[in-house]
Tab-separated table of C-alpha atoms and ligand atoms in Angstrom:
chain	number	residue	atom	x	y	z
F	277	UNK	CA	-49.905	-47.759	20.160
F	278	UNK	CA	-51.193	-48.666	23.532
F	279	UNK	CA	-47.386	-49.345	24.772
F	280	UNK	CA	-46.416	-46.007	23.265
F	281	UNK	CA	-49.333	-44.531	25.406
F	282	UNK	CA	-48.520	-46.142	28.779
F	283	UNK	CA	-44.441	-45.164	29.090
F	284	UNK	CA	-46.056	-41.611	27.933
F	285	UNK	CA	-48.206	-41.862	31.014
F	286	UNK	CA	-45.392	-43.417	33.308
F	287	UNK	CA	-43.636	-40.439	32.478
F	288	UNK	CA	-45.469	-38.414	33.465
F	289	UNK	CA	-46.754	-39.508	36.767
F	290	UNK	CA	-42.845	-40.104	37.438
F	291	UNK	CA	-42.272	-36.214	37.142
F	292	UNK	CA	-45.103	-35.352	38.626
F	293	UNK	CA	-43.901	-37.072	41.541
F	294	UNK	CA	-40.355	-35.680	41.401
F	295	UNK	CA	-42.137	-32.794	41.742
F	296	UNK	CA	-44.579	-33.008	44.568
F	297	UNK	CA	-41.117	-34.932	46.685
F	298	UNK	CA	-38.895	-31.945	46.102
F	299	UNK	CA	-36.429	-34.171	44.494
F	300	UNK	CA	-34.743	-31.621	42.601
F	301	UNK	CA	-33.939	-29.379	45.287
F	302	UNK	CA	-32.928	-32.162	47.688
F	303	UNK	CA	-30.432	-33.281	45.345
F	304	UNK	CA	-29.498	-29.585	43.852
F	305	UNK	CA	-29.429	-27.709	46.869
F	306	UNK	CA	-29.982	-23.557	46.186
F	307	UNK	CA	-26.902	-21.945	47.002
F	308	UNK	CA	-26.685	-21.138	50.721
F	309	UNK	CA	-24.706	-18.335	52.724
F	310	UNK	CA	-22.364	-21.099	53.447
F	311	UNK	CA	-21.913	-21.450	50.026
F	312	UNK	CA	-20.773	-17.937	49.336
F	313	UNK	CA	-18.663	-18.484	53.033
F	314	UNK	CA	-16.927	-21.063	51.121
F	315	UNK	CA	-16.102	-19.541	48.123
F	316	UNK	CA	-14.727	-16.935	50.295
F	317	UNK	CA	-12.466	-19.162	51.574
F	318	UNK	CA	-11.137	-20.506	48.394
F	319	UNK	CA	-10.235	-17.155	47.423
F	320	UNK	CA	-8.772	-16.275	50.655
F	321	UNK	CA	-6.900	-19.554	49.812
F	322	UNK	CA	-5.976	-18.718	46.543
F	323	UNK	CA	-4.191	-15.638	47.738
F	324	UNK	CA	-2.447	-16.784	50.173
F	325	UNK	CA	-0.973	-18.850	48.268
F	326	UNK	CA	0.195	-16.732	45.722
F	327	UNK	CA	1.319	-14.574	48.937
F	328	UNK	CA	3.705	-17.655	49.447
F	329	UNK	CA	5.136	-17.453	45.979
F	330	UNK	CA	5.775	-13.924	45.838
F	331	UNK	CA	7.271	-14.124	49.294
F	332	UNK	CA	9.466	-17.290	48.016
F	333	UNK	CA	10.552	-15.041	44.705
F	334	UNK	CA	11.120	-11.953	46.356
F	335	UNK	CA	13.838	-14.281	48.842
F	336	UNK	CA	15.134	-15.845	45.245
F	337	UNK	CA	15.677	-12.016	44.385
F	338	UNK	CA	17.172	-10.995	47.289
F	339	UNK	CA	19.286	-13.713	47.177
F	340	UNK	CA	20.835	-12.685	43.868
F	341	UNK	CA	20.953	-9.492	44.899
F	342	UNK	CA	23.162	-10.134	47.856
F	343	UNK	CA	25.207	-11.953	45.479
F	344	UNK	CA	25.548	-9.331	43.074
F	345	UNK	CA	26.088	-6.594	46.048
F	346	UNK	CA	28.999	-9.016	47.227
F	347	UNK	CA	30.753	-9.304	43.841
F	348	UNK	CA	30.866	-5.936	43.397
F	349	UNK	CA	32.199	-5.285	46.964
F	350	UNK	CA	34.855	-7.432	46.333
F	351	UNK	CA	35.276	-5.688	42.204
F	352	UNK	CA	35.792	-2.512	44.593
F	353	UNK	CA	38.044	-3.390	47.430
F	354	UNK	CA	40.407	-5.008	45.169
F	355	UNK	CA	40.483	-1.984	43.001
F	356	UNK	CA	40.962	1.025	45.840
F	357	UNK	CA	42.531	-1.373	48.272
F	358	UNK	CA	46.104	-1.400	46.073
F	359	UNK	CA	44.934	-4.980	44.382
F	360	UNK	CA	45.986	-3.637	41.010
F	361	UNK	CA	48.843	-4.934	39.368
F	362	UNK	CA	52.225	-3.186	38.181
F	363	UNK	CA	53.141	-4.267	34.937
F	364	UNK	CA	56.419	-6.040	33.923
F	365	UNK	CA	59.486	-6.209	36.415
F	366	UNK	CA	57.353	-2.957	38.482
F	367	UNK	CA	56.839	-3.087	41.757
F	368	UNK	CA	53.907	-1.209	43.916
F	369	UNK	CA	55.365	1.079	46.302
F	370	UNK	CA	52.497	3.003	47.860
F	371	UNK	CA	50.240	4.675	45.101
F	372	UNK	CA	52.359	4.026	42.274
F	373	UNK	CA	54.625	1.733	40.741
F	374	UNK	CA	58.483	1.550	40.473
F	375	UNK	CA	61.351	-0.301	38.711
F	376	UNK	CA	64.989	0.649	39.301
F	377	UNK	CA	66.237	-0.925	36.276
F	378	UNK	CA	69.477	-2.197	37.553
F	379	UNK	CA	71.393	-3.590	34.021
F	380	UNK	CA	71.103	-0.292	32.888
F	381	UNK	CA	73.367	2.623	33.191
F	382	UNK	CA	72.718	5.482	30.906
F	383	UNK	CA	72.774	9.437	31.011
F	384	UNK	CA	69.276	11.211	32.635
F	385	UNK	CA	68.293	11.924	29.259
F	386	UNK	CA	68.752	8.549	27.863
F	387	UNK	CA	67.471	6.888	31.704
F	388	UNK	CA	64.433	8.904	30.775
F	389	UNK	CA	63.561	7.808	27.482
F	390	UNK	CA	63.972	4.310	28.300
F	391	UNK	CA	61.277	4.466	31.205
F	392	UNK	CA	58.975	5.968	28.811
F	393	UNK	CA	59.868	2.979	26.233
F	394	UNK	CA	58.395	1.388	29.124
F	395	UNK	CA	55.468	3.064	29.481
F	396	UNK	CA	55.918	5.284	31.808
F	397	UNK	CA	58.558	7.949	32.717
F	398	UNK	CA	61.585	8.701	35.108
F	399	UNK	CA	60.189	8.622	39.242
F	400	UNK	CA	58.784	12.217	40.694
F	401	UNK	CA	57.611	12.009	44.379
F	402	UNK	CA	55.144	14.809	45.207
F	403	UNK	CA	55.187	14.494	48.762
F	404	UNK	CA	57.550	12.711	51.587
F	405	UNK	CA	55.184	9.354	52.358
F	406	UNK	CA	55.801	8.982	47.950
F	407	UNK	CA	59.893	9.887	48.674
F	408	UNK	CA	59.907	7.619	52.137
F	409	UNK	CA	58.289	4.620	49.774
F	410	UNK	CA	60.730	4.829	47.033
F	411	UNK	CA	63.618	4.847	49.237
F	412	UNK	CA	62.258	1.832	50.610
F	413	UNK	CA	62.032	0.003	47.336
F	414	UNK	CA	65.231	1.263	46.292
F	415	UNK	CA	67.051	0.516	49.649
F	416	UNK	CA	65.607	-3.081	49.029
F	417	UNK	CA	66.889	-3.059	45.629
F	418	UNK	CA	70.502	-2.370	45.403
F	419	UNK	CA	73.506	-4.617	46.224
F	420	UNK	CA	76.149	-1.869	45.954
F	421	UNK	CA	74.835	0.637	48.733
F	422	UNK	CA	76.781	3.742	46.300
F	423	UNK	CA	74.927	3.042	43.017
F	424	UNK	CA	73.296	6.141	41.737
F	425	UNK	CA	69.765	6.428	40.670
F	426	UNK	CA	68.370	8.892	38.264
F	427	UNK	CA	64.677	10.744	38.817
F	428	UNK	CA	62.651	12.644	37.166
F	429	UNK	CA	64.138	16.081	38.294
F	430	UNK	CA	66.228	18.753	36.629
F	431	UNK	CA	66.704	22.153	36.154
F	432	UNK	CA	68.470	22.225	32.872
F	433	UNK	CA	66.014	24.805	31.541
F	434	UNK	CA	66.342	27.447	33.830
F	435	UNK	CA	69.484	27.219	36.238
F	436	UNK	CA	68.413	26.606	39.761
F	437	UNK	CA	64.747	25.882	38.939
F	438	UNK	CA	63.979	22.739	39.487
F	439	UNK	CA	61.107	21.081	37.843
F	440	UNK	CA	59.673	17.536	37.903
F	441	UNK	CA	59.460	15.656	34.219
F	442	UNK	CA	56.098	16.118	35.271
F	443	UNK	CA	56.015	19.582	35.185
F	444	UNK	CA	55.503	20.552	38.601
F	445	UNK	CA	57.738	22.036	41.154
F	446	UNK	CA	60.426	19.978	43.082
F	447	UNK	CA	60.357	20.635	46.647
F	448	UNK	CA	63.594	21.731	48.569
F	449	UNK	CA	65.098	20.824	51.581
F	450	UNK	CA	64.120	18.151	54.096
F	451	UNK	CA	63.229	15.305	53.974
F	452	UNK	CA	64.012	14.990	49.459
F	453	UNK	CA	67.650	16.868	49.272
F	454	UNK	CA	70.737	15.556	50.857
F	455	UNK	CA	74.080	16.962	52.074
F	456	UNK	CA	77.377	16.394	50.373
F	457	UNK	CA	80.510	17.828	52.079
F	458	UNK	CA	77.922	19.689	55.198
F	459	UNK	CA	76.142	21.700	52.392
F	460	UNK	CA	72.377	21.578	51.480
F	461	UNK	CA	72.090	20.322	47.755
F	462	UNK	CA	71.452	21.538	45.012
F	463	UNK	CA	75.205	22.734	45.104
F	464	UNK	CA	76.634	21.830	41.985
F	465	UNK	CA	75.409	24.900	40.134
F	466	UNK	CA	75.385	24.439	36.027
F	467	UNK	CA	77.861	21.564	36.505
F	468	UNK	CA	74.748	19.547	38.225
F	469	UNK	CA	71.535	19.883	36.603
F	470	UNK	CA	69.923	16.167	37.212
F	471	UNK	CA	68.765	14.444	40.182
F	472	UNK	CA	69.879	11.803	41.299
F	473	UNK	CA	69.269	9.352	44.534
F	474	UNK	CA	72.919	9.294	46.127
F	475	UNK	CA	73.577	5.999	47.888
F	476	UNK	CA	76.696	7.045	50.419
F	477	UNK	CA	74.338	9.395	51.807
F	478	UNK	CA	71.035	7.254	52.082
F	479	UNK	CA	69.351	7.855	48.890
F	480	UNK	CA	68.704	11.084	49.342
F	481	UNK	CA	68.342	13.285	46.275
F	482	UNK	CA	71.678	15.430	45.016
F	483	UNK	CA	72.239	16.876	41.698
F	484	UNK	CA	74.470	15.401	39.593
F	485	UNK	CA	76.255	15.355	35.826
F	486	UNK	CA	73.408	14.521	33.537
F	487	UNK	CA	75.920	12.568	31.283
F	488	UNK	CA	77.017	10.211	33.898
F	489	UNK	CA	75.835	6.521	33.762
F	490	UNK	CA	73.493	6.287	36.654
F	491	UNK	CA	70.478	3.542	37.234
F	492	UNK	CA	66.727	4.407	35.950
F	493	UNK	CA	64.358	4.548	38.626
F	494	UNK	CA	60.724	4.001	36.171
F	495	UNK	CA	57.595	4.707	37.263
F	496	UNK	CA	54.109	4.119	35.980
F	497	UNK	CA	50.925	5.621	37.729
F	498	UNK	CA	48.236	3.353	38.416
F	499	UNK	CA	44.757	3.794	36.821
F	500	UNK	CA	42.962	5.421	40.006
F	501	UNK	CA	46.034	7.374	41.210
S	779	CA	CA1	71.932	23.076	38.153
């Protein structure tokens, strides 16, 4: 009992003494203004360097973004910059694609519905720069400079009114109809109601027998023309 009565005591004088020393405080220090100066800090901290992984994710983002931007600059250019591809034995020739089908020689009616067994139909030009690029091809593609070439012209509906297969109107004159014996075709009257390219006098277009065996010059429109 007496032991049990003296650490009781020793306690006590022990915190009482604690208490008188300040030993408390000089070990737990109240929170000062530098305290709350530091805290500050850590949260400044904190921010900045969240700051640093935004900044780091937003250049990750732009990154693919560029990326993205540059693949479909390139999807673009090659499609409007003539990258698409003519199908078969076709050739591009400006806006469009040709084939003068060379192992065959068939009447303008039959000429026409092989090109559209090909998928397309017999060659119309709508203006000179899509007559000038034919003739090129053409001009590349024959051996025999007199080989006859059908297109899609006639005017076996209504003498003397000469329609594209597409339906619109074929242009006269310069620089589409030729000359055969000094006169200005179409000359042939109901004995000519097909057009043909007529190699002795450059390609240019005359109208001709629409039974006669002449070459198929094909064409099929590309997708953004
Ligand atoms: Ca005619």
């Amino acid at each position: 009992m007496r032991v049990v009565v003296s650490i009781f005591w020793m306690v006590a004088a022990t915190a009482w003494a604690l208490e008188e020393n300040n030993f408390f405080d000089e070990h737990f220090p109240p929170l000062q203004p530098n305290c709350t100066q530091s805290l500050t800090d850590l949260l400044l901290l904190r921010q900045e360097v969240l700051l640093k992984e935004l900044k780091q994710a937003e250049q990750v983002s732009a990154g693919v973004l560029r990326e993205i931007a540059d693949i479909l600059t390139d999807k673009k250019n090659s499609f409007t910059s003539g990258e698409v591809s003519c199908p078969g034995n076709f050739r591009k020739c400006g806006d469009t694609c040709l084939y003068l089908a060379l192992d065959t020689g068939v009447s303008w009616e039959a000429a026409r519905v092989f090109c559209q067994g090909l998928g397309g139909d017999l060659a119309v030009f709508r203006d000179a720069n899509e007559f000038a690029e034919a003739l090129k091809y053409v001009k590349s593609s024959v051996a025999v400079k007199g080989t006859p070439v059908w297109v899609g012209g006639t005017d076996r509906i209504e003498e003397g009114e000469w329609r594209w297969v597409s339906g619109e109107d074929m242009p006269r004159g310069t620089p589409f109809w030729g000359d055969y014996n000094y006169v200005r075709e179409p000359a042939e009257g109901t004995s000519g109601n097909c057009a043909a390219l007529y190699g002795p006098d450059g390609f240019l277009i005359h109208d001709g027998v629409c039974q006669n065996p002449y070459k198929p010059l094909c064409e099929i429109k590309l997708i953004n023309n």
